[in-house]
Short mmCIF file of C-alpha atoms in Angstrom, two decimals:
data_model
loop_
_atom_site.label_atom_id
_atom_site.label_comp_id
_atom_site.label_asym_id
_atom_site.label_seq_id
_atom_site.Cartn_x
_atom_site.Cartn_y
_atom_site.Cartn_z
CA MET E 3 -15.41 -51.21 0.62
CA GLN E 4 -18.25 -52.36 1.30
CA SER E 5 -21.37 -51.16 3.21
CA ARG E 6 -21.29 -53.45 6.75
CA ILE E 7 -24.62 -53.40 8.13
CA ASP E 8 -23.19 -56.61 10.67
CA TYR E 9 -20.97 -58.74 11.29
CA VAL E 10 -23.01 -61.72 9.38
CA ARG E 11 -24.28 -59.23 7.13
CA SER E 12 -21.24 -58.92 5.86
CA ILE E 13 -19.99 -62.60 5.88
CA LEU E 14 -23.28 -62.73 3.30
CA ILE E 15 -22.33 -60.71 0.98
CA SER E 16 -18.88 -61.05 0.98
CA SER E 17 -19.52 -65.18 -0.01
CA LEU E 18 -22.11 -63.36 -2.62
CA LEU E 19 -19.32 -61.61 -4.65
CA LEU E 20 -17.85 -64.50 -5.21
CA LEU E 21 -20.10 -66.19 -6.64
CA CYS E 22 -21.22 -63.43 -8.49
CA ALA E 23 -19.79 -61.03 -11.51
CA THR E 24 -21.50 -57.89 -10.48
CA PRO E 25 -20.96 -56.29 -7.20
CA LEU E 26 -24.49 -55.80 -4.90
CA PHE E 27 -23.47 -52.67 -3.86
CA ALA E 28 -22.26 -49.33 -5.70
CA THR E 29 -18.84 -47.96 -3.36
CA ARG E 30 -19.02 -44.68 -4.32
CA HIS E 31 -15.74 -43.79 -6.51
CA GLU E 32 -13.12 -41.82 -4.44
CA ARG E 33 -9.98 -40.13 -5.46
CA VAL E 34 -6.79 -41.11 -3.94
CA VAL E 35 -3.72 -40.17 -3.33
CA ASP E 36 -1.63 -42.97 -4.85
CA ALA E 37 0.20 -41.80 -8.18
CA TRP E 38 1.75 -37.96 -7.02
CA GLN E 39 0.72 -35.63 -3.80
CA PRO E 40 0.72 -32.06 -3.03
CA LEU E 41 3.23 -30.73 -1.15
CA ASN E 42 2.16 -26.50 -1.84
CA TYR E 43 0.31 -24.62 -3.19
CA ASP E 44 1.39 -20.94 -3.94
CA VAL E 45 -2.17 -19.22 -5.25
CA ALA E 46 -1.67 -15.69 -6.55
CA ILE E 47 -4.70 -14.23 -7.88
CA THR E 48 -5.74 -10.65 -9.54
CA LEU E 49 -9.18 -9.43 -9.23
CA ASN E 50 -10.58 -6.68 -11.46
CA ASP E 51 -12.15 -3.41 -9.80
CA GLU E 52 -15.86 -4.88 -10.09
CA LEU E 53 -15.00 -8.17 -8.38
CA THR E 54 -16.61 -10.46 -10.54
CA THR E 55 -13.38 -12.46 -12.41
CA ILE E 56 -9.80 -13.02 -12.15
CA THR E 57 -8.50 -10.99 -14.54
CA LYS E 58 -5.27 -13.47 -14.39
CA ALA E 59 -4.08 -16.37 -12.32
CA ARG E 60 -0.89 -18.55 -11.19
CA THR E 61 -1.11 -21.60 -9.12
CA LYS E 62 2.61 -23.08 -8.05
CA ILE E 63 2.28 -26.64 -7.00
CA THR E 64 4.51 -28.89 -5.12
CA ILE E 65 4.35 -32.54 -5.58
CA GLN E 66 5.72 -35.11 -4.45
CA ILE E 67 5.81 -38.18 -6.82
CA LEU E 68 4.09 -41.55 -5.42
CA LYS E 69 5.51 -44.37 -7.99
CA ASP E 70 7.62 -44.86 -10.23
CA ASN E 71 7.82 -43.82 -14.67
CA LEU E 72 5.13 -41.42 -13.21
CA THR E 73 4.18 -39.52 -17.04
CA VAL E 74 0.98 -37.69 -16.42
CA VAL E 75 -0.19 -34.91 -13.68
CA ASP E 76 -3.88 -35.71 -13.65
CA LEU E 77 -4.86 -32.28 -11.96
CA ASP E 78 -8.82 -31.75 -10.72
CA PHE E 79 -9.42 -28.14 -12.74
CA GLY E 80 -12.63 -26.58 -13.64
CA GLU E 81 -13.12 -24.70 -17.78
CA MET E 82 -10.98 -21.19 -16.52
CA ASP E 83 -9.08 -20.18 -19.26
CA VAL E 84 -5.59 -21.82 -19.04
CA ASP E 85 -2.55 -19.09 -20.63
CA ALA E 86 0.56 -21.81 -19.84
CA VAL E 87 1.50 -24.77 -17.74
CA SER E 88 5.35 -25.18 -16.68
CA VAL E 89 7.00 -28.08 -15.14
CA ASN E 90 9.88 -27.04 -13.68
CA GLY E 91 10.51 -23.76 -15.30
CA SER E 92 9.78 -25.40 -18.97
CA ALA E 93 6.68 -25.35 -20.94
CA ALA E 94 4.70 -28.03 -20.81
CA LYS E 95 2.19 -29.73 -22.74
CA PHE E 96 -0.66 -30.49 -21.31
CA ASP E 97 -4.73 -31.86 -22.33
CA ARG E 98 -8.60 -30.28 -20.53
CA PRO E 99 -11.11 -33.38 -20.20
CA PRO E 100 -13.61 -32.78 -17.95
CA GLY E 101 -13.20 -31.67 -15.02
CA PHE E 102 -9.20 -32.60 -15.49
CA LEU E 103 -5.80 -30.35 -16.59
CA ASN E 104 -3.15 -33.22 -17.73
CA VAL E 105 -0.33 -32.24 -17.22
CA GLN E 106 2.59 -34.00 -19.18
CA LEU E 107 6.15 -34.32 -17.53
CA PRO E 108 8.82 -33.61 -19.42
CA LYS E 109 10.84 -37.15 -18.71
CA ALA E 110 9.02 -39.67 -16.37
CA GLY E 111 9.64 -39.41 -12.48
CA ASN E 112 10.20 -41.90 -9.98
CA LYS E 113 8.92 -42.43 -6.26
CA GLY E 114 10.08 -39.74 -4.11
CA SER E 115 10.95 -36.55 -6.23
CA ARG E 116 9.41 -33.79 -5.95
CA VAL E 117 8.09 -31.28 -8.98
CA LEU E 118 7.30 -28.56 -9.37
CA ILE E 119 3.98 -27.23 -11.49
CA GLU E 120 2.91 -23.66 -12.99
CA VAL E 121 -0.71 -22.50 -14.24
CA GLU E 122 -1.51 -19.54 -15.60
CA TYR E 123 -4.99 -19.37 -16.14
CA HIS E 124 -8.15 -16.83 -16.12
CA GLY E 125 -12.26 -16.22 -15.86
CA LYS E 126 -14.60 -16.06 -13.72
CA PRO E 127 -15.31 -19.37 -11.59
CA LYS E 128 -17.93 -21.81 -12.01
CA ASP E 129 -17.67 -22.75 -8.60
CA GLY E 130 -15.69 -22.67 -5.13
CA LEU E 131 -15.01 -18.55 -5.67
CA ILE E 132 -18.08 -16.59 -5.04
CA LEU E 133 -18.26 -13.46 -7.03
CA THR E 134 -20.81 -12.16 -5.67
CA ALA E 135 -22.54 -8.73 -3.32
CA ASP E 136 -22.87 -9.34 -0.20
CA LYS E 137 -25.60 -8.91 1.97
CA ASP E 138 -25.08 -4.79 1.28
CA GLY E 139 -24.86 -4.43 -1.61
CA LYS E 140 -20.41 -4.00 -1.70
CA PRO E 141 -18.97 -6.45 -4.46
CA SER E 142 -17.04 -9.77 -2.46
CA ALA E 143 -15.27 -12.28 -3.44
CA THR E 144 -15.47 -15.45 -1.26
CA GLY E 145 -14.08 -19.59 -1.45
CA ASP E 146 -16.65 -21.94 -0.33
CA ASN E 147 -15.34 -25.35 -1.31
CA TRP E 148 -16.51 -28.16 0.12
CA PRO E 149 -16.95 -30.47 -0.51
CA ASP E 150 -14.64 -30.61 -3.84
CA ARG E 151 -15.04 -27.46 -5.87
CA VAL E 152 -11.74 -25.84 -4.96
CA HIS E 153 -10.42 -27.58 -8.12
CA HIS E 154 -13.12 -24.22 -10.04
CA TRP E 155 -10.17 -22.32 -8.75
CA ILE E 156 -6.98 -23.62 -7.84
CA PRO E 157 -5.85 -26.43 -9.95
CA CYS E 158 -5.14 -28.64 -7.67
CA LEU E 159 -6.05 -33.17 -5.93
CA ASP E 160 -9.60 -31.71 -4.92
CA HIS E 161 -10.61 -34.74 -2.00
CA PRO E 162 -9.49 -34.70 1.58
CA SER E 163 -6.95 -36.69 1.94
CA ALA E 164 -4.60 -34.26 -0.01
CA LYS E 165 -3.59 -32.09 2.26
CA ALA E 166 -0.36 -29.24 1.73
CA THR E 167 0.18 -26.03 2.94
CA VAL E 168 -0.30 -22.95 1.20
CA THR E 169 -0.13 -19.52 0.45
CA PHE E 170 -2.15 -16.96 -0.98
CA THR E 171 -1.56 -13.06 -2.90
CA ILE E 172 -3.97 -12.17 -3.49
CA THR E 173 -4.41 -8.49 -5.95
CA ALA E 174 -7.62 -6.34 -5.10
CA PRO E 175 -9.05 -3.11 -5.25
CA ALA E 176 -7.70 -0.85 -2.58
CA LYS E 177 -10.55 0.31 -0.26
CA ASP E 178 -11.33 -4.13 0.45
CA LEU E 179 -9.54 -5.54 2.79
CA VAL E 180 -8.57 -9.46 2.36
CA VAL E 181 -8.12 -11.89 4.33
CA ALA E 182 -7.16 -16.05 3.78
CA ASN E 183 -6.26 -19.01 5.37
CA GLY E 184 -2.74 -18.54 8.08
CA ARG E 185 -0.66 -15.79 8.50
CA PHE E 186 -1.03 -12.56 7.77
CA ASP E 187 2.53 -12.02 5.69
CA GLY E 188 1.65 -8.30 4.19
CA VAL E 189 0.76 -5.69 2.49
CA HIS E 190 1.79 -3.25 0.11
CA ASP E 191 -0.64 -0.86 -2.99
CA ASP E 192 1.04 -1.65 -5.82
CA SER E 193 -1.22 2.29 -7.22
CA GLN E 194 -3.34 4.64 -4.95
CA THR E 195 -6.22 2.03 -6.35
CA ARG E 196 -4.61 -1.76 -5.84
CA ARG E 197 -2.58 -2.68 -3.15
CA THR E 198 -1.59 -7.08 -2.67
CA TRP E 199 -2.30 -8.99 0.63
CA THR E 200 -0.33 -12.14 1.24
CA TYR E 201 -0.81 -15.05 4.30
CA THR E 202 0.92 -18.24 4.49
CA GLU E 203 -0.46 -21.16 5.88
CA GLY E 204 2.50 -23.80 7.29
CA VAL E 205 0.27 -26.36 8.46
CA SER E 206 -1.27 -28.62 5.86
CA ILE E 207 -4.63 -28.37 5.10
CA PRO E 208 -7.40 -30.14 3.36
CA ALA E 209 -8.24 -28.53 -0.50
CA TYR E 210 -12.21 -27.75 0.51
CA CYS E 211 -10.29 -25.62 3.32
CA MET E 212 -8.28 -22.70 0.51
CA VAL E 213 -10.08 -19.93 0.89
CA ILE E 214 -9.37 -16.03 0.06
CA ALA E 215 -12.44 -13.56 1.63
CA VAL E 216 -12.38 -10.07 -0.15
CA GLY E 217 -14.59 -7.11 0.07
CA GLU E 218 -15.55 -3.79 2.38
CA TYR E 219 -15.50 -5.00 5.86
CA ALA E 220 -15.26 -3.78 8.94
CA LYS E 221 -13.19 -5.49 11.05
CA SER E 222 -12.81 -5.74 14.62
CA GLU E 223 -11.31 -7.70 17.40
CA PRO E 224 -12.40 -9.33 20.74
CA THR E 225 -12.35 -6.87 24.12
CA THR E 226 -10.58 -9.71 26.22
CA PRO E 227 -7.42 -10.98 24.62
CA PRO E 228 -8.15 -13.94 23.13
CA ILE E 229 -5.21 -17.07 23.04
CA THR E 230 -5.06 -17.04 19.41
CA PRO E 231 -5.02 -13.65 17.95
CA LEU E 232 -8.30 -13.14 16.64
CA SER E 233 -10.40 -10.75 14.13
CA TYR E 234 -14.59 -11.01 12.58
CA TYR E 235 -14.78 -9.21 9.33
CA VAL E 236 -18.00 -8.77 8.84
CA PRO E 237 -20.46 -6.35 6.13
CA GLN E 238 -20.49 -2.91 7.02
CA SER E 239 -23.80 -2.42 8.96
CA ASP E 240 -23.49 -5.57 10.64
CA ALA E 241 -20.72 -3.95 12.63
CA LYS E 242 -22.12 -2.79 15.73
CA LEU E 243 -22.96 -6.61 15.94
CA ALA E 244 -20.36 -8.64 15.48
CA VAL E 245 -18.53 -8.33 18.83
CA GLN E 246 -20.53 -8.95 20.61
CA GLY E 247 -22.71 -12.11 18.28
CA PHE E 248 -19.21 -14.53 17.64
CA THR E 249 -18.49 -13.57 22.09
CA PRO E 250 -18.01 -16.90 22.50
CA ALA E 251 -15.32 -17.72 20.42
CA ALA E 252 -12.33 -16.67 22.16
CA PRO E 253 -14.36 -18.54 25.29
CA SER E 254 -14.76 -22.08 22.58
CA LEU E 255 -10.92 -21.31 22.07
CA LYS E 256 -9.16 -21.70 25.47
CA PHE E 257 -11.82 -24.55 26.37
CA TYR E 258 -10.75 -26.63 23.10
CA SER E 259 -7.04 -25.97 23.74
CA GLU E 260 -7.77 -27.08 27.11
CA THR E 261 -9.89 -29.87 26.18
CA ILE E 262 -8.08 -31.59 23.03
CA ALA E 263 -4.35 -29.54 22.53
CA PRO E 264 -3.58 -25.90 22.16
CA TYR E 265 -5.26 -24.53 18.46
CA PRO E 266 -3.15 -25.97 15.56
CA TYR E 267 -3.14 -22.63 12.99
CA GLU E 268 -1.60 -19.03 13.22
CA LYS E 269 -4.47 -16.88 13.97
CA LEU E 270 -8.20 -17.14 13.86
CA ALA E 271 -10.47 -15.33 11.48
CA LEU E 272 -13.65 -15.03 11.39
CA ILE E 273 -16.22 -13.63 8.22
CA VAL E 274 -19.19 -12.93 7.49
CA GLY E 275 -19.32 -13.82 3.36
CA ALA E 276 -21.29 -15.74 0.55
CA THR E 277 -21.74 -19.45 2.08
CA ARG E 278 -24.33 -22.34 0.93
CA PHE E 279 -23.38 -23.18 5.01
CA GLY E 280 -24.72 -21.43 7.41
CA GLY E 281 -20.94 -21.47 8.24
CA MET E 282 -17.79 -23.59 6.84
CA GLU E 283 -14.89 -24.66 8.72
CA ASN E 284 -12.08 -23.32 6.60
CA SER E 285 -8.81 -23.56 7.79
CA SER E 286 -8.55 -20.35 10.29
CA ALA E 287 -10.37 -18.24 8.39
CA ILE E 288 -13.96 -19.20 8.49
CA VAL E 289 -16.34 -17.76 6.93
CA PHE E 290 -20.77 -17.88 8.12
CA ALA E 291 -23.87 -16.87 6.44
CA SER E 292 -24.05 -13.07 5.25
CA ALA E 293 -27.69 -13.88 7.65
CA LEU E 294 -25.90 -14.98 10.72
CA PHE E 295 -26.38 -11.83 12.91
CA ASN E 296 -30.22 -11.34 11.39
CA ARG E 297 -33.38 -11.37 13.18
CA PRO E 298 -36.40 -13.52 11.83
CA PRO E 299 -38.35 -11.80 10.15
CA GLY E 300 -42.23 -10.27 10.70
CA PRO E 301 -43.41 -9.49 14.55
CA PRO E 302 -41.46 -10.11 17.68
CA ARG E 303 -40.91 -13.55 18.78
CA ILE E 304 -39.83 -15.99 21.92
CA MET E 305 -36.04 -16.82 21.28
CA ARG E 306 -34.05 -19.42 23.19
CA MET E 307 -30.90 -16.85 24.57
CA SER E 308 -28.27 -18.67 25.95
CA ARG E 309 -27.44 -18.07 29.27
CA ALA E 310 -23.58 -17.50 29.39
CA PHE E 311 -23.31 -14.79 26.50
CA ASN E 312 -26.61 -13.10 26.08
CA ILE E 313 -27.16 -14.51 21.89
CA PRO E 314 -29.94 -16.54 20.40
CA VAL E 315 -29.22 -20.28 21.00
CA SER E 316 -28.58 -20.94 17.64
CA LEU E 317 -25.87 -18.51 17.15
CA GLU E 318 -23.88 -19.99 20.07
CA GLU E 319 -24.39 -23.21 18.68
CA VAL E 320 -23.07 -22.89 15.04
CA VAL E 321 -19.85 -20.17 16.39
CA ALA E 322 -18.52 -22.99 18.55
CA HIS E 323 -19.09 -25.91 16.20
CA GLU E 324 -17.42 -24.61 13.48
CA ILE E 325 -14.63 -23.48 16.44
CA ALA E 326 -15.04 -27.14 16.90
CA HIS E 327 -13.49 -28.40 13.24
CA GLN E 328 -10.32 -26.77 13.72
CA TRP E 329 -9.49 -28.98 15.42
CA PHE E 330 -11.67 -31.81 13.43
CA GLY E 331 -12.57 -31.45 10.10
CA ASP E 332 -9.53 -28.73 9.42
CA SER E 333 -6.33 -30.52 12.09
CA VAL E 334 -7.47 -33.98 11.86
CA THR E 335 -9.32 -35.00 8.47
CA GLU E 336 -11.59 -37.90 6.99
CA SER E 337 -8.84 -40.58 5.36
CA SER E 338 -12.30 -40.72 3.14
CA TRP E 339 -16.16 -39.46 2.87
CA SER E 340 -16.94 -42.02 4.52
CA ASP E 341 -15.14 -41.13 8.13
CA LEU E 342 -17.06 -37.33 7.37
CA TRP E 343 -18.81 -38.46 11.04
CA LEU E 344 -15.30 -37.82 12.22
CA SER E 345 -15.51 -34.15 11.52
CA GLU E 346 -19.47 -33.64 11.76
CA GLY E 347 -20.33 -35.51 14.64
CA PHE E 348 -16.66 -33.87 16.30
CA ALA E 349 -17.83 -30.64 15.90
CA THR E 350 -21.18 -31.62 16.85
CA TYR E 351 -20.10 -32.87 20.52
CA PHE E 352 -18.17 -30.38 21.27
CA ALA E 353 -20.26 -27.77 20.63
CA GLY E 354 -22.17 -30.08 22.69
CA LEU E 355 -19.11 -29.91 25.23
CA PHE E 356 -19.27 -26.03 24.79
CA VAL E 357 -23.24 -25.06 25.59
CA GLU E 358 -23.08 -28.02 28.97
CA LYS E 359 -19.87 -26.01 30.26
CA TYR E 360 -21.11 -22.77 29.59
CA ASP E 361 -24.65 -23.26 29.71
CA GLY E 362 -25.61 -25.85 32.68
CA GLU E 363 -25.98 -29.27 31.79
CA ASP E 364 -29.74 -29.27 31.31
CA ALA E 365 -28.85 -26.86 28.40
CA PHE E 366 -26.73 -29.81 27.57
CA HIS E 367 -29.42 -32.09 27.71
CA GLU E 368 -31.43 -30.60 26.05
CA TYR E 369 -29.18 -29.88 22.79
CA MET E 370 -28.39 -33.37 23.17
CA GLN E 371 -32.13 -34.32 22.85
CA ARG E 372 -32.55 -32.00 19.95
CA ALA E 373 -29.97 -34.46 18.49
CA ALA E 374 -31.28 -36.78 19.37
CA GLN E 375 -34.63 -36.15 17.75
CA SER E 376 -33.40 -35.35 13.60
CA TYR E 377 -32.13 -38.40 14.11
CA PHE E 378 -34.24 -40.31 14.34
CA ALA E 379 -37.23 -37.79 11.55
CA TYR E 380 -33.68 -38.79 9.86
CA GLU E 381 -34.04 -42.16 9.82
CA LYS E 382 -37.32 -42.40 8.92
CA GLN E 383 -37.09 -41.42 5.83
CA THR E 384 -33.07 -42.72 5.19
CA ARG E 385 -31.45 -45.30 6.44
CA THR E 386 -27.67 -45.90 5.81
CA PRO E 387 -24.87 -46.53 8.06
CA ILE E 388 -23.64 -43.39 9.49
CA HIS E 389 -19.76 -44.78 7.27
CA ASP E 390 -21.34 -44.69 4.41
CA THR E 391 -19.35 -46.02 1.47
CA GLU E 392 -22.29 -45.53 -1.00
CA THR E 393 -24.07 -41.85 -1.75
CA GLU E 394 -22.77 -40.25 -4.76
CA ASP E 395 -23.56 -37.10 -4.00
CA LEU E 396 -22.09 -35.51 -1.24
CA PHE E 397 -24.09 -32.85 -0.37
CA LYS E 398 -26.66 -36.14 1.21
CA LEU E 399 -23.97 -36.82 3.28
CA LEU E 400 -24.43 -33.46 4.91
CA ASN E 401 -27.17 -35.64 7.56
CA ALA E 402 -27.89 -36.42 10.50
CA ASN E 403 -25.91 -39.45 10.72
CA ASN E 404 -22.82 -37.34 10.40
CA TYR E 405 -23.68 -34.72 12.22
CA GLN E 406 -26.50 -35.75 15.40
CA LYS E 407 -26.11 -39.95 15.38
CA GLY E 408 -22.29 -38.92 15.09
CA ALA E 409 -22.40 -37.18 18.11
CA TRP E 410 -24.45 -39.25 20.04
CA VAL E 411 -21.57 -41.92 18.89
CA LEU E 412 -19.52 -40.09 20.95
CA HIS E 413 -21.38 -39.44 24.64
CA MET E 414 -22.53 -42.68 24.29
CA LEU E 415 -18.89 -43.75 23.97
CA ARG E 416 -17.83 -41.27 26.84
CA SER E 417 -21.28 -42.69 28.65
CA GLN E 418 -19.64 -46.27 28.46
CA LEU E 419 -15.91 -45.69 28.81
CA GLY E 420 -15.71 -42.87 31.64
CA ASP E 421 -14.25 -39.45 30.86
CA ASP E 422 -10.79 -40.35 31.90
CA ALA E 423 -10.24 -43.03 28.84
CA PHE E 424 -12.86 -40.94 26.55
CA PHE E 425 -10.55 -38.04 26.78
CA HIS E 426 -7.48 -39.51 26.86
CA GLY E 427 -8.20 -41.89 23.90
CA LEU E 428 -9.35 -38.79 21.85
CA ARG E 429 -6.98 -36.44 23.00
CA ASP E 430 -4.32 -39.57 21.99
CA TYR E 431 -6.24 -39.97 18.52
CA TYR E 432 -5.63 -36.02 17.51
CA ASN E 433 -2.44 -35.69 18.65
CA THR E 434 -0.85 -39.09 16.66
CA HIS E 435 -3.38 -36.93 13.84
CA LYS E 436 -2.36 -34.09 13.77
CA GLY E 437 -1.97 -32.14 10.35
CA ALA E 438 -3.12 -35.42 8.78
CA ASN E 439 -5.64 -37.71 8.25
CA ALA E 440 -7.71 -40.53 9.76
CA SER E 441 -9.89 -43.19 9.97
CA SER E 442 -12.63 -44.28 12.28
CA GLU E 443 -10.64 -47.96 12.49
CA ASP E 444 -7.85 -44.80 13.75
CA PHE E 445 -10.02 -43.46 16.61
CA ARG E 446 -11.67 -46.89 17.08
CA GLY E 447 -7.84 -47.88 17.78
CA ALA E 448 -6.81 -45.40 19.96
CA LEU E 449 -9.70 -45.60 22.33
CA GLU E 450 -9.61 -49.55 22.69
CA ILE E 451 -5.46 -48.42 23.48
CA ALA E 452 -6.93 -45.73 25.92
CA SER E 453 -9.69 -48.12 28.42
CA GLY E 454 -8.24 -51.72 27.33
CA ARG E 455 -11.63 -52.51 25.76
CA ASN E 456 -12.27 -54.10 22.42
CA LEU E 457 -14.73 -51.94 20.74
CA ASN E 458 -15.32 -53.47 17.69
CA ALA E 459 -18.91 -54.44 18.27
CA PHE E 460 -20.39 -51.06 19.24
CA PHE E 461 -18.76 -49.82 16.46
CA ARG E 462 -19.93 -52.55 14.06
CA ARG E 463 -23.57 -51.57 15.88
CA TRP E 464 -23.13 -47.97 15.45
CA VAL E 465 -20.80 -46.57 12.59
CA TYR E 466 -20.68 -49.14 10.34
CA GLY E 467 -24.59 -50.21 11.23
CA ILE E 468 -27.41 -48.90 11.00
CA GLY E 469 -30.62 -48.52 13.06
CA HIS E 470 -30.90 -47.53 16.58
CA PRO E 471 -32.43 -49.77 19.49
CA HIS E 472 -36.44 -48.94 20.78
CA TYR E 473 -36.57 -50.27 23.92
CA GLU E 474 -40.76 -52.00 25.18
CA VAL E 475 -39.54 -51.79 29.75
CA SER E 476 -42.13 -53.93 31.80
CA TRP E 477 -41.85 -54.75 35.85
CA ASN E 478 -43.41 -56.62 38.40
CA TRP E 479 -43.41 -56.97 42.03
CA GLN E 480 -42.28 -60.40 43.13
CA SER E 481 -41.98 -61.75 46.58
CA GLY E 482 -39.05 -61.79 48.33
CA ASN E 483 -37.94 -57.83 47.26
CA GLN E 484 -37.48 -58.66 43.80
CA MET E 485 -37.97 -56.46 40.68
CA ARG E 486 -37.97 -58.72 37.67
CA VAL E 487 -37.80 -56.68 34.48
CA THR E 488 -38.65 -57.34 31.28
CA VAL E 489 -36.99 -55.49 28.04
CA ARG E 490 -37.94 -55.92 24.33
CA GLN E 491 -35.96 -54.75 21.34
CA LEU E 492 -38.85 -53.80 18.82
CA GLN E 493 -36.30 -52.39 16.17
CA GLY E 494 -35.63 -54.59 13.55
CA GLU E 495 -32.58 -54.87 13.61
CA PRO E 496 -30.66 -56.52 15.68
CA ALA E 497 -30.02 -56.58 19.18
CA PHE E 498 -28.24 -53.27 20.94
CA VAL E 499 -26.70 -54.79 23.81
CA ASP E 500 -25.24 -52.03 24.94
CA PRO E 501 -25.92 -50.85 28.45
CA LEU E 502 -29.64 -49.60 29.67
CA PRO E 503 -29.81 -48.18 32.71
CA ILE E 504 -33.08 -47.64 34.75
CA GLN E 505 -33.74 -45.28 37.93
CA VAL E 506 -35.52 -46.55 40.45
CA VAL E 507 -37.69 -44.78 42.94
CA THR E 508 -38.31 -46.74 46.52
CA ALA E 509 -39.65 -44.74 49.72
CA LYS E 510 -36.05 -45.29 50.77
CA GLY E 511 -35.26 -42.62 47.91
CA LYS E 512 -33.12 -43.78 44.28
CA GLN E 513 -31.60 -46.33 42.50
CA LEU E 514 -29.49 -46.58 39.71
CA LEU E 515 -30.12 -50.46 37.95
CA ILE E 516 -28.26 -51.70 34.96
CA LEU E 517 -30.06 -53.86 32.44
CA LYS E 518 -27.19 -55.65 30.40
CA PRO E 519 -29.04 -57.12 27.45
CA ASN E 520 -28.07 -60.36 24.97
CA GLY E 521 -30.57 -60.37 23.30
CA LYS E 522 -34.12 -58.43 21.68
CA GLN E 523 -35.42 -60.08 24.64
CA TRP E 524 -34.57 -60.70 27.86
CA VAL E 525 -35.48 -60.88 32.04
CA GLN E 526 -33.14 -58.96 34.65
CA PHE E 527 -33.59 -59.30 38.42
CA PHE E 528 -33.38 -56.93 41.37
CA ARG E 529 -33.12 -57.70 45.10
CA LEU E 530 -34.75 -54.19 46.10
CA ASP E 531 -35.69 -52.77 50.15
CA SER E 532 -39.29 -52.28 49.09
CA GLU E 533 -41.70 -51.98 45.97
CA PRO E 534 -41.04 -49.51 42.97
CA LEU E 535 -42.91 -45.98 43.45
CA SER E 536 -41.48 -45.47 39.56
CA VAL E 537 -38.79 -46.24 36.76
CA GLU E 538 -37.40 -44.58 34.60
CA ILE E 539 -35.37 -45.25 31.47
CA ASP E 540 -31.92 -43.63 31.01
CA PRO E 541 -32.61 -40.18 33.33
CA GLU E 542 -29.27 -39.59 32.72
CA GLY E 543 -29.57 -38.97 28.48
CA THR E 544 -26.47 -41.61 28.39
CA LEU E 545 -27.69 -43.86 25.54
CA LEU E 546 -29.18 -42.80 21.91
CA LYS E 547 -32.81 -45.49 21.91
CA GLU E 548 -36.39 -44.78 21.69
CA ALA E 549 -38.10 -46.16 25.32
CA ASP E 550 -41.60 -46.90 25.99
CA LEU E 551 -42.69 -48.27 29.67
CA ALA E 552 -45.26 -51.06 29.70
CA GLY E 553 -46.74 -53.06 31.65
CA PHE E 554 -49.62 -50.49 34.26
#
């Protein structure tokens, strides 16, 4: 897929590609679900007493064959030692090119048939399952898989489009608690020093969201009953901080359930442990960074506090963000890495909506302005579209395009379509793709049906194109009580034709005027009752832009 910057450029590139054997742009290589797909993983892992290695593991993968005459199933798998491989209960041949475990089927499989592959292995994962001390120095084991690191400890198809159900059976020291995706099925003692825990996630989830967490946790629950089982697993030193620190969790679950759809999983565990991110949205088992509840080092300083929850605003926002992912990213998962904004932009915006509900409109506007400034700073260094098909390093997709600009795309759509059409379309989009995958075009289609509007040009500008408008607005008062408004767009990219509101204050009060651009420079006339006393561009913050008033 080529990068779509604007319609004309797309046509030019397509024409050149027909004439040139060497492509102009390198399209990122991604695994695709074409020959086979996983349906279920049954993962059994035994950890040693120090939680430093996997003494033995067994993963059973139920796959469905998608094309006739399939002879090899190419599992993503890391460098752990493989002890045995079987297909439908019989020993199977396999080979191990770097990053793969190629399993030979005893006979060619045909489209629609199912196969059970079992892999036995052991060792210390290179990545994905982080075996390290927690903040108190206690041994811990924590899954941390994004974007494609789960294959270092679970043989799988390691791409977000390959969703499946999963069961974890984890044997660990008796002093430890174990939590994983899905419903808690039970725990039993193997000996005085060992226990085995089982969890089952009955909803298909992306591979990067499949996790376990093992450690000497302090477990607690919210004081007010939530809409779904909710629990907190934190290092012992954070035991007294968890209930207050996670106060936004139950309200987030309620707010998103009412705004989007019912919570999609069997429970929610919030875990403080080993993740390289501020928070990682694993389905029904979110992991937050070890320093989540830490106060900044050094002398006390002024910290922005949440009016509603009496915790730092940054803590409120990260909890709301990761919980929003349970709907967007986990339940409805991006079809490709180019569609990552459907996960990160959505979680960023819905965290803002949560702030708006509980801390007020001023807090929401401040949140969105911080998002805009983050995007402007990023764009000065890197100019790529949100729908980025080229960046090879997936970690570089964790950028202000997918987060902050993605959130602003949603905010602008809401502003232009109105709340009724926007949220109706968003709920239809979610319900249509719940438990599955979706693309940017799927989202556009849902909004177009809900609003009755063609959004192709909007998506071409804001999702597949680069940049943002930079307005220079001037006005003068003319005879006949007319206000002449001139707008120039200063950005290098083509014109953004989104409606631009300005607020005019006259002796008789405020009036909102809507400018409707048709190019990079245009003039509009408005008849007013008296000469303006002041003019403000986009007073309610409905457009991602830079703007200057000129001519005064």
